[in-house]
PDB file of C-alpha atoms in Angstrom:
ATOM      1  CA  MET A   1       9.925  -2.802   0.266  1.00  0.00           C
ATOM      2  CA  PHE A   2       7.332  -4.234  -2.090  1.00  0.00           C
ATOM      3  CA  ALA A   3       9.202  -2.706  -5.050  1.00  0.00           C
ATOM      4  CA  LEU A   4      12.311  -4.683  -4.086  1.00  0.00           C
ATOM      5  CA  ILE A   5      10.266  -7.872  -3.744  1.00  0.00           C
ATOM      6  CA  ALA A   6       8.720  -7.211  -7.171  1.00  0.00           C
ATOM      7  CA  ALA A   7      12.160  -6.710  -8.734  1.00  0.00           C
ATOM      8  CA  VAL A   8      13.391 -10.022  -7.303  1.00  0.00           C
ATOM      9  CA  LEU A   9      10.273 -11.855  -8.485  1.00  0.00           C
ATOM     10  CA  PHE A  10      10.600 -10.395 -11.988  1.00  0.00           C
ATOM     11  CA  LEU A  11      14.281 -11.404 -12.081  1.00  0.00           C
ATOM     12  CA  LEU A  12      13.410 -14.964 -11.059  1.00  0.00           C
ATOM     13  CA  ALA A  13      10.614 -15.066 -13.652  1.00  0.00           C
ATOM     14  CA  LEU A  14      13.050 -13.935 -16.342  1.00  0.00           C
ATOM     15  CA  ILE A  15      15.616 -16.548 -15.367  1.00  0.00           C
ATOM     16  CA  PHE A  16      12.953 -19.275 -15.256  1.00  0.00           C
ATOM     17  CA  GLN A  17      11.646 -18.201 -18.678  1.00  0.00           C
ATOM     18  CA  ILE A  18      15.089 -18.155 -20.276  1.00  0.00           C
ATOM     19  CA  ALA A  19      16.126 -21.492 -18.755  1.00  0.00           C
ATOM     20  CA  GLY A  20      12.744 -23.122 -19.315  1.00  0.00           C
ATOM     21  CA  VAL A  21      12.560 -24.143 -15.666  1.00  0.00           C
ATOM     22  CA  ALA A  22       9.442 -24.754 -13.616  1.00  0.00           C
ATOM     23  CA  ILE A  23       9.244 -25.868 -10.005  1.00  0.00           C
ATOM     24  CA  GLY A  24       6.385 -28.317 -10.041  1.00  0.00           C
ATOM     25  CA  ALA A  25       3.133 -27.407 -11.716  1.00  0.00           C
ATOM     26  CA  VAL A  26       2.521 -24.357  -9.546  1.00  0.00           C
ATOM     27  CA  VAL A  27       5.638 -22.172  -9.647  1.00  0.00           C
ATOM     28  CA  THR A  28       6.341 -21.136 -13.242  1.00  0.00           C
ATOM     29  CA  ALA A  29       7.633 -17.954 -14.851  1.00  0.00           C
ATOM     30  CA  ALA A  30       4.064 -16.723 -15.304  1.00  0.00           C
ATOM     31  CA  THR A  31       3.255 -17.306 -11.636  1.00  0.00           C
ATOM     32  CA  LEU A  32       6.326 -15.325 -10.558  1.00  0.00           C
ATOM     33  CA  ALA A  33       5.465 -12.520 -12.973  1.00  0.00           C
ATOM     34  CA  LEU A  34       1.939 -12.288 -11.558  1.00  0.00           C
ATOM     35  CA  ALA A  35       3.316 -12.244  -8.017  1.00  0.00           C
ATOM     36  CA  GLY A  36       5.652  -9.434  -9.083  1.00  0.00           C
ATOM     37  CA  LEU A  37       2.733  -7.469 -10.498  1.00  0.00           C
ATOM     38  CA  LEU A  38       0.877  -7.932  -7.217  1.00  0.00           C
ATOM     39  CA  ALA A  39       3.889  -6.592  -5.301  1.00  0.00           C
ATOM     40  CA  VAL A  40       4.086  -3.573  -7.633  1.00  0.00           C
ATOM     41  CA  ALA A  41       0.374  -2.898  -7.129  1.00  0.00           C
ATOM     42  CA  LEU A  42       0.800  -3.059  -3.348  1.00  0.00           C
ATOM     43  CA  HIS A  43       3.788  -0.728  -3.564  1.00  0.00           C
ATOM     44  CA  LEU A  44       1.830   1.785  -5.634  1.00  0.00           C
ATOM     45  CA  MET A  45      -1.045   1.634  -3.147  1.00  0.00           C
ATOM     46  CA  GLY A  46       1.360   2.597  -0.392  1.00  0.00           C
ATOM     47  CA  VAL A  47       1.142  -0.624   1.575  1.00  0.00           C
ATOM     48  CA  GLY A  48       4.133  -1.041   3.864  1.00  0.00           C
ATOM     49  CA  THR A  49       5.174   2.600   3.834  1.00  0.00           C
ATOM     50  CA  GLY A  50       4.368   3.173   7.496  1.00  0.00           C
ATOM     51  CA  TRP A  51       1.440   5.560   7.256  1.00  0.00           C
ATOM     52  CA  THR A  52       0.911   7.769  10.268  1.00  0.00           C
ATOM     53  CA  LEU A  53      -2.195   9.635  11.380  1.00  0.00           C
ATOM     54  CA  LYS A  54      -1.742  13.395  11.513  1.00  0.00           C
ATOM     55  CA  ARG A  55      -3.488  15.133  14.371  1.00  0.00           C
TER      56      ARG A  55
END
């Protein structure tokens, strides 16, 4: 799930970078890229995969 979120954030960052768009002073292409990297890191950690305890 986090990999899909990361892909969408990277796509938005690319579009913002190409178009030179920024939403206010907070949401820029760099902000979206960093959020995408965070989502990739969470995905690689296994967050959201539904871990179960084996007994």
